[in-house]
Coordinates of C-alpha atoms in Angstrom, one line a residue:
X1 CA 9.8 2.3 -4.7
X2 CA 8.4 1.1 -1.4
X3 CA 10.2 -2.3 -1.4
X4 CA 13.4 -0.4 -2.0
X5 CA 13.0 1.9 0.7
X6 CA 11.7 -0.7 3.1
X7 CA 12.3 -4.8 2.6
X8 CA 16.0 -3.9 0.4
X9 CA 17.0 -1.8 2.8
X10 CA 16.7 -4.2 5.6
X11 CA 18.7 -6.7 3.4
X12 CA 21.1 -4.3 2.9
X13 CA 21.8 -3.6 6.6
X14 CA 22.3 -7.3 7.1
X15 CA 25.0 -7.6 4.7
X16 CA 26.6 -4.5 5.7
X17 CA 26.6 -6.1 9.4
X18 CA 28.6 -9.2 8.0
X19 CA 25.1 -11.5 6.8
X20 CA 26.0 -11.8 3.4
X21 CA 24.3 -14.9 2.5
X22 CA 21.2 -12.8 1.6
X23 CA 20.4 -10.7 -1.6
X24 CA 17.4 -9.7 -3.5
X25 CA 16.2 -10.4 -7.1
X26 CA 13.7 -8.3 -8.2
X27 CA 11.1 -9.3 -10.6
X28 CA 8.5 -7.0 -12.4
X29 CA 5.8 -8.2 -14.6
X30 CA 4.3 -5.7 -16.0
X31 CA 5.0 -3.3 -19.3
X32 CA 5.9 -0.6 -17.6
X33 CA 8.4 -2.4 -15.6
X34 CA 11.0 -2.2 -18.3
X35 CA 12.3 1.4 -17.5
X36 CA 13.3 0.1 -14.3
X37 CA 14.7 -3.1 -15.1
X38 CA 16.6 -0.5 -18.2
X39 CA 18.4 1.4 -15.6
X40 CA 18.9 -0.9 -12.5
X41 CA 21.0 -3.0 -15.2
X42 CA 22.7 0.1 -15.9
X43 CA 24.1 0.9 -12.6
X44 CA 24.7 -2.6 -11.3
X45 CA 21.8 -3.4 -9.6
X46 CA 23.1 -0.2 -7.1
X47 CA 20.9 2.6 -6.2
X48 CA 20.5 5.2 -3.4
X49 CA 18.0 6.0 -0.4
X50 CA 17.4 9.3 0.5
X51 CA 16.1 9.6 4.0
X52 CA 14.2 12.9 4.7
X53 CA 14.1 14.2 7.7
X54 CA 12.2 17.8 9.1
X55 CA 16.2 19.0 9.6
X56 CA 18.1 17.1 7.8
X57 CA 18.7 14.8 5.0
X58 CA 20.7 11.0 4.6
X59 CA 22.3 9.7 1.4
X60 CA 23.5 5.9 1.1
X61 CA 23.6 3.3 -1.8
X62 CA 22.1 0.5 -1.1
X63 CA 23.5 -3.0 -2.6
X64 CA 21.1 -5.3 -1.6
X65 CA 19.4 -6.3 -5.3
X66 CA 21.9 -8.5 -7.1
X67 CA 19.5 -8.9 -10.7
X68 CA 16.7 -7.9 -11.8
X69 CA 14.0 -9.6 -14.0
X70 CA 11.6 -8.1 -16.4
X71 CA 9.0 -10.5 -17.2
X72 CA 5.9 -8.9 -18.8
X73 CA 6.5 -10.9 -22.4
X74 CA 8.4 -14.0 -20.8
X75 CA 7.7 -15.3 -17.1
X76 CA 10.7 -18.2 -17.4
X77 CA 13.3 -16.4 -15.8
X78 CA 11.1 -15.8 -12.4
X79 CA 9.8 -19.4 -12.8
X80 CA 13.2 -20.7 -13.1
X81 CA 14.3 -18.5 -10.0
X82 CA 11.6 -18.9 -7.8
X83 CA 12.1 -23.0 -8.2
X84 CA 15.8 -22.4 -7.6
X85 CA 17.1 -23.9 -4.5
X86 CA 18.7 -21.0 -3.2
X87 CA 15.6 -19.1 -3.5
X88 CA 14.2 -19.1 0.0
X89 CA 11.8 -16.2 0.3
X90 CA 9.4 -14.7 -2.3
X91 CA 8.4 -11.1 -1.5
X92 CA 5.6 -8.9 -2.7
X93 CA 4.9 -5.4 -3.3
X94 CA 2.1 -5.3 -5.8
X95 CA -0.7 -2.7 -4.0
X96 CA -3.5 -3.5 -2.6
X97 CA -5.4 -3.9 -6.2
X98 CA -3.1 -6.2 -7.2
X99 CA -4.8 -9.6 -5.5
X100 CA -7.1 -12.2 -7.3
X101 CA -9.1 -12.1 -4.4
X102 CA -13.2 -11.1 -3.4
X103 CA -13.1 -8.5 -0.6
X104 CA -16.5 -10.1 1.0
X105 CA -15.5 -13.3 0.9
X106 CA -11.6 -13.6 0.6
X107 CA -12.0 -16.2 -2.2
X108 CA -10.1 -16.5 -5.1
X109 CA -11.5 -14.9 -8.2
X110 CA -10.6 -16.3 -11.7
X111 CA -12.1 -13.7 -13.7
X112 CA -9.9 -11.2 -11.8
X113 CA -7.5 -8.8 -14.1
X114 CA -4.8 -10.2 -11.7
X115 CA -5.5 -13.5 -12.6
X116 CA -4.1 -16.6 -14.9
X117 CA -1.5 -15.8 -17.5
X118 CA 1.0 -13.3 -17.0
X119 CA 0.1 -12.0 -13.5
X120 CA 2.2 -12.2 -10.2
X121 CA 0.3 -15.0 -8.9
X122 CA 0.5 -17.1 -12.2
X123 CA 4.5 -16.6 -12.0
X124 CA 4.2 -17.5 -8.4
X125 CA 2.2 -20.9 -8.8
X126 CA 4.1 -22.0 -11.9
X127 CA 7.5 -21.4 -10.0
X128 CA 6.3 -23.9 -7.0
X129 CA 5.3 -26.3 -9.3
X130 CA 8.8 -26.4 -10.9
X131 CA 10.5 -26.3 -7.3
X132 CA 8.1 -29.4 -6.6
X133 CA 9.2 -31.1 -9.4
X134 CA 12.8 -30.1 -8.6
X135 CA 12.4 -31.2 -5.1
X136 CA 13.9 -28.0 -4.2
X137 CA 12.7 -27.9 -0.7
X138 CA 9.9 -25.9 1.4
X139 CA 9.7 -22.0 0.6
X140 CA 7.8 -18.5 1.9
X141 CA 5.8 -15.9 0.3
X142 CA 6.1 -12.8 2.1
X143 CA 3.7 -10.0 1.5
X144 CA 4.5 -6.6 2.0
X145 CA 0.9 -5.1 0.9
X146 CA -1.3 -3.0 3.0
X147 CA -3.4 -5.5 2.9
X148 CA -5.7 -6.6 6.3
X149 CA -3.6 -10.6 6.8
X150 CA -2.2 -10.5 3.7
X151 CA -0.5 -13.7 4.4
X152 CA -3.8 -15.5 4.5
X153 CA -4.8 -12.9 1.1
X154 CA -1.9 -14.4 -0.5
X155 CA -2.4 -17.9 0.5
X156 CA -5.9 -17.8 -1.4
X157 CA -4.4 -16.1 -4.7
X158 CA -1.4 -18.4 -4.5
X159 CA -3.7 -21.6 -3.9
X160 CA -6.2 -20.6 -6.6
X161 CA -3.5 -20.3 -9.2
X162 CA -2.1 -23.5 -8.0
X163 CA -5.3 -25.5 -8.2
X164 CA -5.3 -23.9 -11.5
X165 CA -2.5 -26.3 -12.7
X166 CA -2.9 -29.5 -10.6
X167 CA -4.2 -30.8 -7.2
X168 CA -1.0 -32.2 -6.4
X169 CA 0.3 -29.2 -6.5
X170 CA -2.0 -27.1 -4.5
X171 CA -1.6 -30.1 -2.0
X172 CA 2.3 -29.7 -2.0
X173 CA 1.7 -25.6 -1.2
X174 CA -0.7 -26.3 1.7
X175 CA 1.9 -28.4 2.6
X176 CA 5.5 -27.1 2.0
X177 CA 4.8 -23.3 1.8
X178 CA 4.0 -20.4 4.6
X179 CA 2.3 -17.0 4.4
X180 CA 3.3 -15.1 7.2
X181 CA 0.9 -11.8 7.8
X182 CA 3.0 -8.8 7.8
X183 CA 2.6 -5.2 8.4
X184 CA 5.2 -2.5 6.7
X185 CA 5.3 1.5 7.4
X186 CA 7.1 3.5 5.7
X187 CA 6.2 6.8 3.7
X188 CA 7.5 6.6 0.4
X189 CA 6.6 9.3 -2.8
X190 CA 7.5 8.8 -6.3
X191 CA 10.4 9.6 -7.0
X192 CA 10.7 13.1 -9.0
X193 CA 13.1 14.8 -11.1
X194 CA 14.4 17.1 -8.6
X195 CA 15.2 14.4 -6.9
X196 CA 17.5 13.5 -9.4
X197 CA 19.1 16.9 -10.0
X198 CA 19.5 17.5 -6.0
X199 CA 21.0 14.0 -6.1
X200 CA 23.6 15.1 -8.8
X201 CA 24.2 18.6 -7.4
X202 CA 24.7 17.7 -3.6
X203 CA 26.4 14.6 -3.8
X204 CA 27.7 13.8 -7.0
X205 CA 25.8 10.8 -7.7
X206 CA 24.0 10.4 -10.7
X207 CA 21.3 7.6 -10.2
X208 CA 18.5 7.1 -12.7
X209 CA 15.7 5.9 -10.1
X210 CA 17.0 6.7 -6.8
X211 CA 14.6 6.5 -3.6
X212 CA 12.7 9.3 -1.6
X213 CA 11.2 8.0 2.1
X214 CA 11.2 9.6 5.6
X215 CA 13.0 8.6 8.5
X216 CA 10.4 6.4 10.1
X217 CA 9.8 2.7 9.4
X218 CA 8.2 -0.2 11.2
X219 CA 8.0 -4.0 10.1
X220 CA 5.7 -6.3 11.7
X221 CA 6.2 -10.3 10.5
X222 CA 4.5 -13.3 12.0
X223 CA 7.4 -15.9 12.8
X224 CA 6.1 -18.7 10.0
X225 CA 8.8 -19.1 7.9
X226 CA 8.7 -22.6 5.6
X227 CA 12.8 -22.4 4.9
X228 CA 15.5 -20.5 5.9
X229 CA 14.3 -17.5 8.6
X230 CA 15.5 -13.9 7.4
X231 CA 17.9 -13.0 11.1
X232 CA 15.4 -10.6 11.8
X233 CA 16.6 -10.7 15.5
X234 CA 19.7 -8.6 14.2
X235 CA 17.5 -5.8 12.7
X236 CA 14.4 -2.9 14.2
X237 CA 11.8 -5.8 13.3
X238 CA 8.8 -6.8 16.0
X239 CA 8.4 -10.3 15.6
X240 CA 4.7 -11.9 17.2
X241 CA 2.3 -14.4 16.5
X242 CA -0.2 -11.7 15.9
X243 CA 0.4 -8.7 13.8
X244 CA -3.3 -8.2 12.9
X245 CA -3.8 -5.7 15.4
X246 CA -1.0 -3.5 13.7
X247 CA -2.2 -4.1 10.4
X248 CA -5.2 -2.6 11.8
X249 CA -3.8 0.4 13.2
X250 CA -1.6 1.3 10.3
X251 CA -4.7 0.3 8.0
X252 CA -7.4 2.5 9.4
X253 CA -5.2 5.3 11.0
X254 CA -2.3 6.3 8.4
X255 CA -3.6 4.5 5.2
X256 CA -7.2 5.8 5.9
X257 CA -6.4 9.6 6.5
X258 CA -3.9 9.8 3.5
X259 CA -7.0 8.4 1.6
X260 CA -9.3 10.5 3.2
X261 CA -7.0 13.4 3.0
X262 CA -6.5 13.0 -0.8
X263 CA -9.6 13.6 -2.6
X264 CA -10.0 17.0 -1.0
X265 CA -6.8 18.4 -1.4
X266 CA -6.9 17.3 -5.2
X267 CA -9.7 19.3 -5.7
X268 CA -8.0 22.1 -3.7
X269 CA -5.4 22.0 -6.3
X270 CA -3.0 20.7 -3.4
X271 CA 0.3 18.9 -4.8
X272 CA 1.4 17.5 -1.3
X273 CA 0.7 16.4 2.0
X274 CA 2.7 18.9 3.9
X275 CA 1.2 21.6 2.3
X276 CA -2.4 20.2 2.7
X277 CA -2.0 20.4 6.4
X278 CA -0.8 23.8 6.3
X279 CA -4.1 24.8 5.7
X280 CA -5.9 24.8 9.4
X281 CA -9.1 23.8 7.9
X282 CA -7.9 20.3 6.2
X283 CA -5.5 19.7 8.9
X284 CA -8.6 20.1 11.4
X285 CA -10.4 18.1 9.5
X286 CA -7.6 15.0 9.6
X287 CA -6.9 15.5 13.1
X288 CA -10.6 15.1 13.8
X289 CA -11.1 12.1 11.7
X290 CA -8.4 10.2 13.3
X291 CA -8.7 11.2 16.7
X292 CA -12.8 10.8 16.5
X293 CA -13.9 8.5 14.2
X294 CA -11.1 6.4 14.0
X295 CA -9.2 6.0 16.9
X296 CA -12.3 5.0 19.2
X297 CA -12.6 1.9 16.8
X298 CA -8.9 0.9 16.5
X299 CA -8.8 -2.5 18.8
X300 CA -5.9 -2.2 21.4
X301 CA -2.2 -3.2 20.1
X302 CA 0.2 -4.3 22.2
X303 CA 2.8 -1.9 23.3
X304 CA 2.0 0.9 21.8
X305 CA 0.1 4.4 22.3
X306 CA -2.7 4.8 20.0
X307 CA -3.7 9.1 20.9
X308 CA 0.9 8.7 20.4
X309 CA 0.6 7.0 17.3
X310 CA -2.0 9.7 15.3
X311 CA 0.4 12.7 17.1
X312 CA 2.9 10.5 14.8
X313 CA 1.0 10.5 12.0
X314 CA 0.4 14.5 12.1
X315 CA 4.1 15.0 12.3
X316 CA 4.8 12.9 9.8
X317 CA 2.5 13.8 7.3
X318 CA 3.9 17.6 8.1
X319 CA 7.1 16.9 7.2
X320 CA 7.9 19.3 4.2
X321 CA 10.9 17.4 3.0
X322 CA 8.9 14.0 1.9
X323 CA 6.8 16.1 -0.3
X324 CA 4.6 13.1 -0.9
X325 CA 2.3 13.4 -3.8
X326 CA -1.4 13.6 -3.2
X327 CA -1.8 12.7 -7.2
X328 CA 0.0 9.2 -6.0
X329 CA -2.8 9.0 -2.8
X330 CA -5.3 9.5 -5.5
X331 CA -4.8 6.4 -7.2
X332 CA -6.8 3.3 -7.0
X333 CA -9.7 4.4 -4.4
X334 CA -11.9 1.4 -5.3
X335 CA -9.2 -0.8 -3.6
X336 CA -8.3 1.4 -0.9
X337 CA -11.8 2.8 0.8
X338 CA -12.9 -0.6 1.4
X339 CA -9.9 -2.0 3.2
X340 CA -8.8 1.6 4.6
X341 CA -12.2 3.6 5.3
X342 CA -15.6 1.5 5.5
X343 CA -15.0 -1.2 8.6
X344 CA -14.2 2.2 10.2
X345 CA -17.9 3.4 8.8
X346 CA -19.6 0.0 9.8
X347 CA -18.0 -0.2 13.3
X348 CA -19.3 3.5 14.0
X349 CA -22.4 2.8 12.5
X350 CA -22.5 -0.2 14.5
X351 CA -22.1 1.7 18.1
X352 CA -24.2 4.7 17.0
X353 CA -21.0 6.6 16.7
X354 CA -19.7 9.9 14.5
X355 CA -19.4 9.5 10.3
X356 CA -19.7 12.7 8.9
X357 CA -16.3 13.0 8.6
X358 CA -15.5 9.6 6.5
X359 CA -19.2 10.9 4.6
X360 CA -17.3 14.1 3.6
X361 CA -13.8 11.8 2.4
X362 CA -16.0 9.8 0.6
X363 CA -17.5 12.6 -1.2
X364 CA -14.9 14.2 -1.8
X365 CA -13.5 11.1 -3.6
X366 CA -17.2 11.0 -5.1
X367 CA -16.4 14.8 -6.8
X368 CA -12.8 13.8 -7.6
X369 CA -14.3 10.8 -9.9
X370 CA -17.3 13.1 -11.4
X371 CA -15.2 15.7 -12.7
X372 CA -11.8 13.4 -14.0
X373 CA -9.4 14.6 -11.2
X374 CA -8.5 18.0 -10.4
X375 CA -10.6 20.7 -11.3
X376 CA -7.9 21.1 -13.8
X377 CA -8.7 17.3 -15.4
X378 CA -5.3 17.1 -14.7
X379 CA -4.6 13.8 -12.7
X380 CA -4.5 10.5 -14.2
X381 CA -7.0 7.9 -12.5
X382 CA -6.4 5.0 -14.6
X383 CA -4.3 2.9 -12.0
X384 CA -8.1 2.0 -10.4
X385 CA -9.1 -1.5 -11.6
X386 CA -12.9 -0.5 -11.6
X387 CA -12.6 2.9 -12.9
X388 CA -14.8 3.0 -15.5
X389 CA -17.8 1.1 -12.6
X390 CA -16.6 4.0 -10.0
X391 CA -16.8 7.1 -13.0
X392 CA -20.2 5.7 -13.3
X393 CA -21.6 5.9 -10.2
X394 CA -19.8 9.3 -9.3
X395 CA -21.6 10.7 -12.8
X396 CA -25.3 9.5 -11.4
X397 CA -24.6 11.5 -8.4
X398 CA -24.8 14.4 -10.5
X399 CA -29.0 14.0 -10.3
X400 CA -28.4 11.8 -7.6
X401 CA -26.2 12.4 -4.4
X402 CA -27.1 8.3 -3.3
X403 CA -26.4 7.1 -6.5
X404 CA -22.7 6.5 -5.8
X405 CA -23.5 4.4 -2.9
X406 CA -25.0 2.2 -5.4
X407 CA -21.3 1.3 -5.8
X408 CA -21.3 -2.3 -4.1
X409 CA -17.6 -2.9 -4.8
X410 CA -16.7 -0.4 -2.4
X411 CA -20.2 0.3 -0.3
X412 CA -22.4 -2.1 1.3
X413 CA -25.9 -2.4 -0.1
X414 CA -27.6 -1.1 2.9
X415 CA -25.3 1.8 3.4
X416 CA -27.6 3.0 0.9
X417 CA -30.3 4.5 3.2
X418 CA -30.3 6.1 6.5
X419 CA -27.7 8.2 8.4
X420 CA -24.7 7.5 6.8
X421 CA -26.5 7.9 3.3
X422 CA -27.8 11.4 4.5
X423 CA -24.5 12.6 5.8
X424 CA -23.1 11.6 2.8
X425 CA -25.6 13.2 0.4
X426 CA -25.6 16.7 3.0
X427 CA -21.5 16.5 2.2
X428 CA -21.7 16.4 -1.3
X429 CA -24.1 18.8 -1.7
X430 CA -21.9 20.8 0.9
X431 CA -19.5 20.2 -1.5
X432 CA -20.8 21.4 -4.8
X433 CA -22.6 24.8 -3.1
X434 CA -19.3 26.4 -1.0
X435 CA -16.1 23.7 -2.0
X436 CA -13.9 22.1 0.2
X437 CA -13.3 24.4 2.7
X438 CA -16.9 25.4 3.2
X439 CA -18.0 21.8 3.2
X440 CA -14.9 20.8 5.6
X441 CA -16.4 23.8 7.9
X442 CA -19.6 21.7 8.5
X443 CA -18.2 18.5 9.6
X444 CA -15.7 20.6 12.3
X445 CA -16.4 20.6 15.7

């Protein structure tokens, strides 16, 4: 969904402006996959964006994916296109869990469930190593992840994998390949069923995956490109030689306050984002993050207005029209808090600064895990790679509050003890006396 209302859309624009010498092949490996690649086939590839706004609404069809390839049983067909000659850029939009790679020590991990055969990165590798056989020329691998320099993330899964198969060929990547860091904004729900219906009854068009996303986007891409350079002069893109303070913003203002958002409004029984901040305590409590806790430790970014940037955010995540899905910001904390959240928590820490408010997210995401979702049971958590380590910990905390923070793939060991410990154990006990909105009253100044 998000690379179909961001990177495709982009493509689109460029052929619609006369650049037709670019087109997209999508490629998804896993099981689930298959419905997609089932009904892009169906409708030519074609599918439609609809663009949200507070007052009013856009409809286009966007033409910019030519095939798509399901791979979960057979990776050959994206090997064989990836080492095709007119393949010149390899783009990915596989979450932030979806990287081979240790957090503390941005290595490549082997024993990762995104590892070895059948994962992205094992496509990936065995696609170079055919295009280095073919002598098929230089190529890049673009992430689109929220991931802090993903390019130099996806450098370490792609060279891992590569090493995997031969030296030579993890030579010929160091050599012939380029991971430009990128940043990407763009809100993006899942698409619903009403979306489908409103689709059919407003316009006609009857699409079986069509695209929700708001009216906002933003692209950041470092200018390292190994073979042919997408025109990205023609389109709203900031090119630089350093986008990680943008990754930075985005990171730990808009992807760490849905995240921090989430947990509470789950267990509020809240369905969207919109309607979360029409209650004044949870929008308070957003604002306040943000604007307190982590703003202050946001590094400067060049050309824009950070206090502009989280009046952005508000009004964004108020728009009633996105109707993005807090069940959707629910899913895979474990890889989210500790790119999102924590260097917030250590950099405050650090400077003697305000927590309690990233304490209370945290806890709330604590009491989220303990009780299997909503207080319904309702939502699905089974997208987290460590579930079953994170349900864990969150159960201890029933006896004890710190136990959770014995979680060491998301907290650091020493976060353990001392303030940050207490304000988190105060927040979940907050928490479990009065509920969210009593426990978001303490934390309000």
């Amino acid at each position: 969904g998000f690379h179909r209302a961001h990177l495709a859309t982009y493509i689109d624009e460029l052929c619609a402006g006369g650049d037709t010498d670019w087109a997209i092949v999508g490629a998804g490996v896993l099981p689930g996959d298959a419905r997609m690649a089932d009904i892009l086939d169906g409708q030519d590839h074609l599918y439609t964006l609809i663009t949200r706004g507070a007052e009013a609404d856009d409809v286009r069809v966007i033409g910019s994916i030519v095939d798509y390839l399901h791979v979960a049983s057979d990776q050959q067909p994206l090997v064989d296109r990836i080492a095709h000659p007119d393949t010149q850029i390899v783009s990915l939009t596989v979450t932030e869990g979806g990287y081979p790679i240790d957090d503390a020590t941005g290595e490549y991990r082997p024993d990762s469930p995104n590892a070895g055969p059948g994962s992205a990165f094992a496509a990936i590798a065995a696609g170079l190593d055919r295009r280095r056989s073919a002598d098929s020329g230089p190529i890049t691998i673009l992430s689109c992840d929220n991931v802090l320099t993903n390019g130099v993330v996806t450098r370490a899964a792609t060279l891992g994998e590569a090493r995997s198969i031969s030296g030579e060929l993890a030579e010929w990547v160091d050599r012939e390949v380029a991971f430009p860091n990128s940043m990407v904004d763009r809100i993006t729900p899942a698409t619903t069923d009403a979306d489908r219906t409103w689709l059919i009854e407003q316009h006609g068009l009857d699409d079986g995956w069509p695209v929700v996303t708001e009216p906002f986007r933003q692209w950041v891409v470092e200018d390292r490109f190994a073979a042919d350079r997408l025109p990205l002069e023609r389109l709203d893109v900031i090119v630089t030689d350093d986008v990680e303070p943008y990754e930075l913003m985005k990171l730990r203002l808009l992807n760490a306050g849905h995240s921090c958002l989430a947990y509470l409004a789950a267990l509020e029984r809240i369905d969207t984002v919109d309607q979360a901040l029409a209650h004044p305590e949870l929008r308070s409590f957003l604002l306040q993050f943000l604007t307190d806790e982590a703003r202050p430790v946001v590094p400067p970014v060049d050309g824009v207005d950070l206090d502009d940037y989280v009046d952005s955010l508000m009004v964004r995540f108020s728009n009633p029209s996105i109707g993005d899905q807090i069940s959707r910001l629910c899913l895979d904390g474990s890889a989210k808090f500790p790119k999102f959240l924590m260097p917030t928590v250590a950099a405050q820490l650090a400077s003697d600064g305000p927590v309690r408010r990233a304490a209370l997210a945290l806890a709330g995401w604590c009491e989220y895990l303990r009780i299997g979702g909503d207080p319904d049971g309702d939502i699905v958590l089974s997208a987290d790679p460590a579930l079953a380590e994170a349900v864990e910990h969150a159960r201890r905390s029933a006896d004890d509050p710190a136990a959770f923070l014995a979680f060491d793939l998301v907290f650091d060991p020493a976060l353990g003890s001392g303030r940050f410990a207490d304000d988190f154990v105060a927040a979940l006990g907050s928490l479990r006396a009065g509920g969210v909105r009593s426990a978001v009253d303490t934390v309000l100044t």
